[in-house]
Amino acid sequence: VERLRQFLASPVRQAPTHNINNYWFEHRLTLAFQLERDGLWIFNDPNLDVRITARDEELARQHWRLPGALVSWCQRLSLAAHRRLAQFDHGVAVQRLRHRIGWGARGEALPDPLQRMRAAWPERTHLMWHASQLVGRFGPARRPWDVLEIGSGSAIFTAVLRTQWGGRYVNIDLPEQIAVGFSMLSEFLPEARVLLPHEVDEWGDEPFDVAFITPEQLSWVEGRKFDVAANMFSFGEMSADAVEEYFGLLRRLLRPDGIFYCANRIAKSNLNDGTIRKFDNYPWQSNDVVLHDRTDLSVIPGGSKDHRERVARLAAKSSSAVKLEREALVHG
Ligand SMILES: C[S@@+](CC[C@H](N)C(=O)[O-])C[C@H]1O[C@@H](n2cnc3c(N)ncnc32)[C@H](O)[C@@H]1O
């Protein structure tokens, strides 16, 4: 609790994030935390359990039929809608979620971490377990792996993957979601040595199990190498620039036989800035080796037909892409 308190008050948590889109910018403004001796309360996180109603979807559709001149008004409207969603579901206040730090009685009742996760988050855990199986099938034979996850959120994937395959993890996420992931891991993997972003620089070369860093600390991972990388339900919510930046990072940091597991929406519209992020348009290269590609996840409990997953061995950044980047730099 004390370490989380220090993190929430640290400059690393408060620093603005260079590569977030409007949606996450606004979301960060609405999120609130209350740290108590035995747990972290998180308020206003619609991702955690607000159901989007058909009426909300219709409102959103109307919203995007409006002409461009009204965009900034729309952005304010969407922030208001976001706040409303965060507080009410069919008129009933639902947003008072609490992530306990330390498992307590539930942990004793269910000693296996996978069982604990299944009990708390059945569908998400199943989806992550499915992903973990694929990673086990295609990942390098040598163990333990070094794993890099971008947008780890509640860190259920970390907990499932580590329970199944062991390994050492670096998770990149926005500070507020790191607080959630850290709390969840303290429930699911209470024995793991988990570092928070304000601790990584001082940690030195001592072993750790999971390190959380923010997008402002990418230099901390440069020079490290990874066997497995993952992005789940997260690139779709980022700007094209952020996705480009992360693909570049993965191409540099994955070992030649390392794999990238990517599960995201086939197309995700971002109501806050009107952009659509398409899986097909991520900066894949023709020389990436695709080991597995499933275009419909509805067969997997917790998945849907709007989601797609791919396991690929990413090639180094193509020389034409590097050339274009250099030209862009030269021409400002
Ligand atoms: C829908 S959540 C998915 C979380 C988790 N992967 C899962 O499947 O449960 C999207 C995640 O992307 C993260 N995210 C958004 N923009 C980001 C950025 N620029 N860099 C890193 N993470 C980002 C959010 O903080 C959030 O944790």
XYZ file of C-alpha atoms and ligand atoms in Angstrom:
359
model
C 0.000 0.000 0.000
C 2.807 2.349 0.893
C 4.621 1.696 -2.376
C 1.441 2.287 -4.367
C 0.844 5.491 -2.426
C 4.364 6.676 -3.285
C 3.807 5.848 -6.934
C 0.454 7.665 -7.131
C 2.111 10.750 -5.641
C 5.293 10.488 -7.739
C 6.270 12.748 -10.663
C 6.290 9.638 -12.931
C 2.556 9.198 -12.382
C 1.771 12.846 -12.875
C 3.907 13.445 -15.969
C 1.911 14.008 -19.152
C 2.071 11.104 -21.606
C 3.379 11.973 -25.060
C 1.597 9.352 -27.132
C -1.968 9.066 -25.810
C -5.063 9.851 -27.797
C -8.039 11.956 -26.710
C -9.899 8.996 -25.327
C -7.170 8.062 -22.863
C -6.432 11.687 -22.121
C -10.032 12.182 -21.012
C -10.249 8.831 -19.325
C -7.252 9.699 -17.183
C -8.995 12.894 -16.101
C -12.120 11.067 -14.956
C -10.382 8.260 -13.067
C -9.996 8.671 -9.338
C -8.268 6.598 -6.705
C -8.679 6.204 -3.020
C -6.049 4.201 -1.292
C -6.946 2.544 1.973
C -4.959 0.359 4.293
C -6.376 -2.834 2.838
C -7.182 -1.852 -0.703
C -7.368 0.487 -3.634
C -10.709 1.925 -4.652
C -10.960 2.951 -8.281
C -13.772 5.245 -9.305
C -15.100 6.103 -12.738
C -13.519 3.389 -14.779
C -16.123 2.450 -17.372
C -13.746 -0.149 -18.814
C -14.084 -2.173 -15.700
C -17.770 -2.906 -15.855
C -20.177 -0.384 -17.364
C -22.369 -1.908 -20.039
C -22.735 0.291 -23.127
C -26.442 0.423 -23.952
C -27.987 0.448 -27.426
C -29.013 4.059 -26.726
C -25.405 5.040 -26.027
C -24.355 3.442 -29.299
C -27.095 5.283 -31.196
C -26.006 8.555 -29.574
C -22.441 7.846 -30.587
C -23.502 7.142 -34.189
C -25.456 10.408 -34.403
C -22.514 12.167 -32.863
C -20.231 11.169 -35.735
C -22.683 12.158 -38.442
C -22.186 15.783 -37.430
C -20.019 18.026 -39.660
C -16.356 18.630 -38.824
C -16.957 22.162 -37.519
C -18.696 20.691 -34.513
C -15.876 18.381 -33.592
C -14.642 20.277 -30.536
C -18.214 20.551 -29.280
C -18.516 16.809 -29.882
C -15.382 16.170 -27.922
C -16.869 18.018 -24.956
C -20.093 16.067 -25.426
C -18.213 12.793 -25.507
C -16.378 13.719 -22.321
C -19.734 14.423 -20.668
C -21.109 11.113 -22.004
C -18.007 9.366 -20.784
C -18.499 10.798 -17.300
C -22.157 9.832 -17.389
C -21.271 6.289 -18.447
C -18.733 6.184 -15.705
C -21.340 6.898 -13.086
C -24.561 5.306 -14.225
C -25.768 2.217 -15.898
C -29.504 2.364 -16.539
C -29.723 4.990 -13.819
C -28.026 2.853 -11.189
C -24.686 3.958 -9.826
C -22.267 1.104 -10.379
C -18.811 2.565 -10.283
C -17.389 1.753 -6.954
C -14.844 -0.890 -7.705
C -12.304 -1.956 -5.230
C -9.143 -3.911 -5.854
C -7.986 -5.377 -2.627
C -4.283 -5.537 -2.051
C -3.557 -8.984 -0.638
C -5.978 -11.792 -1.253
C -7.136 -12.646 2.249
C -9.919 -15.200 2.694
C -10.543 -15.736 -1.034
C -6.879 -16.618 -1.538
C -6.990 -19.227 1.149
C -10.138 -20.741 -0.319
C -8.607 -20.935 -3.826
C -4.870 -21.486 -3.541
C -4.259 -21.815 -7.310
C -3.811 -18.366 -8.954
C -5.595 -19.507 -12.140
C -8.621 -20.570 -10.115
C -8.610 -17.227 -8.309
C -8.515 -15.373 -11.605
C -11.262 -17.529 -13.099
C -13.461 -16.871 -10.080
C -12.949 -13.110 -10.291
C -12.825 -12.498 -14.091
C -14.076 -15.672 -15.852
C -14.311 -14.484 -19.478
C -11.189 -12.315 -19.486
C -9.188 -15.074 -17.846
C -10.353 -17.569 -20.432
C -9.382 -15.256 -23.266
C -5.964 -14.688 -21.714
C -5.543 -18.412 -21.088
C -6.271 -19.060 -24.764
C -3.625 -16.457 -25.702
C -1.188 -18.015 -23.265
C -1.672 -21.426 -24.929
C -0.854 -19.928 -28.336
C 2.210 -18.193 -26.961
C 3.305 -21.525 -25.437
C 2.887 -23.182 -28.835
C 4.782 -20.623 -30.927
C 7.194 -19.075 -28.416
C 10.919 -19.976 -28.428
C 11.776 -23.340 -26.859
C 14.253 -21.802 -24.411
C 12.874 -20.713 -21.039
C 12.383 -18.659 -19.004
C 11.186 -16.005 -21.442
C 11.586 -12.282 -21.242
C 8.140 -10.890 -22.022
C 7.145 -7.370 -23.068
C 3.507 -6.349 -22.938
C 2.190 -3.052 -24.200
C -1.064 -1.820 -22.637
C -1.218 -4.525 -19.967
C -4.238 -2.993 -18.157
C -5.393 -5.233 -15.349
C -2.346 -7.503 -15.947
C -4.461 -10.662 -16.136
C -2.405 -11.783 -19.122
C 0.808 -11.389 -17.104
C -0.685 -13.408 -14.272
C -1.959 -16.196 -16.555
C 1.193 -16.379 -18.698
C 3.502 -16.387 -15.692
C 1.444 -19.024 -13.906
C 1.638 -21.235 -16.999
C 5.130 -20.557 -18.312
C 7.081 -18.534 -15.750
C 9.319 -15.786 -17.127
C 10.171 -12.146 -16.501
C 7.847 -9.340 -17.576
C 8.060 -5.692 -18.562
C 4.632 -4.077 -18.896
C 4.220 -0.669 -20.512
C 1.055 1.195 -19.619
C -0.424 4.513 -18.594
C 0.144 5.302 -14.903
C -3.481 4.917 -13.813
C -3.808 1.464 -15.372
C -0.502 0.483 -13.802
C -2.083 1.127 -10.398
C -4.865 -1.284 -11.405
C -2.449 -3.906 -12.780
C -0.237 -3.694 -9.700
C -3.245 -4.187 -7.404
C -4.501 -7.122 -9.425
C -1.089 -8.799 -9.413
C -0.843 -8.392 -5.678
C -4.005 -10.483 -5.516
C -3.163 -13.026 -8.184
C 0.612 -13.357 -7.743
C 1.298 -12.128 -4.211
C 4.745 -13.725 -4.171
C 5.983 -11.968 -7.343
C 8.539 -9.151 -7.126
C 6.662 -6.393 -8.929
C 8.308 -3.033 -9.598
C 6.420 0.222 -10.026
C 7.605 2.908 -12.484
C 9.121 5.151 -9.810
C 11.225 2.206 -8.590
C 12.756 0.797 -11.788
C 15.700 3.187 -12.090
C 16.954 2.467 -8.599
C 16.412 -1.276 -8.841
C 19.671 -1.913 -10.743
C 20.465 -5.440 -11.880
C 18.661 -7.293 -9.093
C 16.195 -9.898 -10.435
C 12.537 -8.930 -10.650
C 9.427 -10.740 -11.923
C 7.324 -7.902 -13.324
C 8.331 -4.288 -13.961
C 5.725 -1.691 -14.883
C 6.899 1.329 -16.850
C 5.067 4.236 -18.464
C 5.347 5.314 -22.122
C 7.707 8.065 -20.891
C 10.222 5.458 -19.727
C 10.780 3.576 -22.987
C 14.512 4.293 -22.788
C 14.551 1.902 -19.797
C 13.782 -1.055 -22.114
C 16.055 -0.023 -24.983
C 18.991 -2.435 -25.052
C 16.987 -5.238 -23.426
C 15.870 -8.224 -25.502
C 12.577 -10.098 -25.406
C 11.336 -13.547 -26.449
C 7.633 -12.773 -26.382
C 5.689 -9.541 -26.840
C 1.963 -8.970 -26.582
C -0.651 -6.356 -27.201
C -4.250 -7.176 -26.376
C -7.249 -4.908 -26.969
C -5.060 -1.874 -26.755
C -3.524 -0.819 -30.125
C -7.105 -0.220 -31.295
C -7.386 2.484 -28.622
C -4.163 4.264 -29.514
C -3.257 6.907 -32.063
C -1.646 5.715 -35.313
C 1.605 7.376 -34.170
C 1.637 5.447 -30.918
C 1.046 2.128 -32.728
C 3.872 3.015 -35.143
C 6.186 3.858 -32.255
C 5.453 0.553 -30.494
C 5.903 -1.543 -33.640
C 9.322 0.109 -34.054
C 10.162 -0.777 -30.450
C 9.074 -4.403 -30.930
C 11.098 -4.740 -34.130
C 14.186 -3.552 -32.251
C 13.718 -5.476 -29.021
C 12.370 -8.899 -30.018
C 15.019 -11.588 -30.466
C 15.129 -13.057 -34.014
C 13.069 -16.080 -32.937
C 10.859 -14.005 -30.629
C 7.127 -13.767 -31.282
C 4.507 -11.034 -31.113
C 0.958 -11.942 -30.044
C -1.534 -9.294 -31.123
C -5.287 -9.482 -30.398
C -7.339 -6.435 -31.219
C -10.504 -5.252 -32.871
C -10.568 -5.655 -36.655
C -11.576 -1.981 -36.766
C -12.064 0.249 -33.763
C -13.570 3.713 -34.038
C -12.372 6.192 -31.537
C -15.375 8.355 -30.776
C -13.270 10.993 -29.110
C -11.245 12.009 -32.144
C -13.127 10.406 -35.015
C -10.298 8.104 -36.098
C -10.616 4.424 -36.958
C -7.772 2.080 -36.132
C -7.721 -1.018 -38.352
C -5.811 -4.182 -37.510
C -4.833 -4.549 -41.184
C -3.370 -1.056 -41.231
C -1.004 -1.540 -38.295
C 2.540 -1.192 -39.647
C 2.988 -4.887 -40.472
C 5.698 -5.547 -43.045
C 5.541 -7.997 -45.939
C 8.624 -9.793 -44.543
C 7.016 -10.426 -41.133
C 6.447 -14.153 -40.672
C 2.821 -14.806 -39.737
C 2.640 -17.989 -37.656
C -1.055 -17.833 -36.800
C -3.919 -15.591 -37.882
C -7.505 -15.897 -36.718
C -9.961 -13.359 -38.062
C -12.884 -14.165 -35.795
C -12.529 -14.740 -32.056
C -16.191 -15.561 -31.428
C -15.276 -19.255 -31.084
C -13.269 -18.401 -27.959
C -15.245 -17.630 -24.787
C -14.714 -13.953 -23.993
C -13.808 -13.149 -27.640
C -16.026 -11.793 -30.412
C -16.296 -11.811 -34.180
C -15.047 -8.216 -34.168
C -11.704 -9.320 -32.795
C -8.734 -10.740 -34.619
C -5.524 -12.303 -33.351
C -2.144 -12.872 -34.943
C 1.108 -14.417 -33.858
C 4.018 -13.131 -35.923
C 7.757 -13.026 -36.004
C 8.435 -9.375 -36.720
C 11.221 -8.539 -39.177
C 13.668 -5.745 -38.430
C 12.390 -2.378 -39.575
C 12.506 -2.258 -43.378
C 15.163 -0.008 -44.910
C 12.477 1.857 -46.899
C 10.626 2.669 -43.663
C 13.884 3.860 -42.090
C 14.608 5.940 -45.236
C 11.143 7.547 -45.127
C 11.656 8.376 -41.455
C 15.021 9.993 -42.185
C 13.531 12.010 -45.045
C 10.713 13.174 -42.780
C 13.334 14.299 -40.240
C 15.397 16.129 -42.880
C 12.313 17.891 -44.257
C 11.034 18.697 -40.776
C -8.866 -1.870 -23.196
S -7.435 -1.804 -22.206
C -6.800 -3.451 -22.440
C -6.014 -3.908 -21.271
C -5.515 -5.362 -21.326
N -4.561 -5.559 -22.416
C -6.674 -6.314 -21.446
O -6.845 -6.879 -22.531
O -7.402 -6.488 -20.472
C -6.303 -0.789 -23.137
C -4.986 -0.547 -22.423
O -4.122 0.229 -23.271
C -3.437 1.180 -22.457
N -2.938 2.294 -23.276
C -3.636 3.248 -23.931
N -2.806 4.105 -24.563
C -1.547 3.668 -24.291
C -0.241 4.111 -24.671
N -0.056 5.157 -25.447
N 0.817 3.399 -24.223
C 0.660 2.300 -23.432
N -0.547 1.843 -23.053
C -1.623 2.516 -23.474
C -4.497 1.587 -21.455
O -3.956 2.239 -20.335
C -5.137 0.245 -21.124
O -4.470 -0.429 -20.098
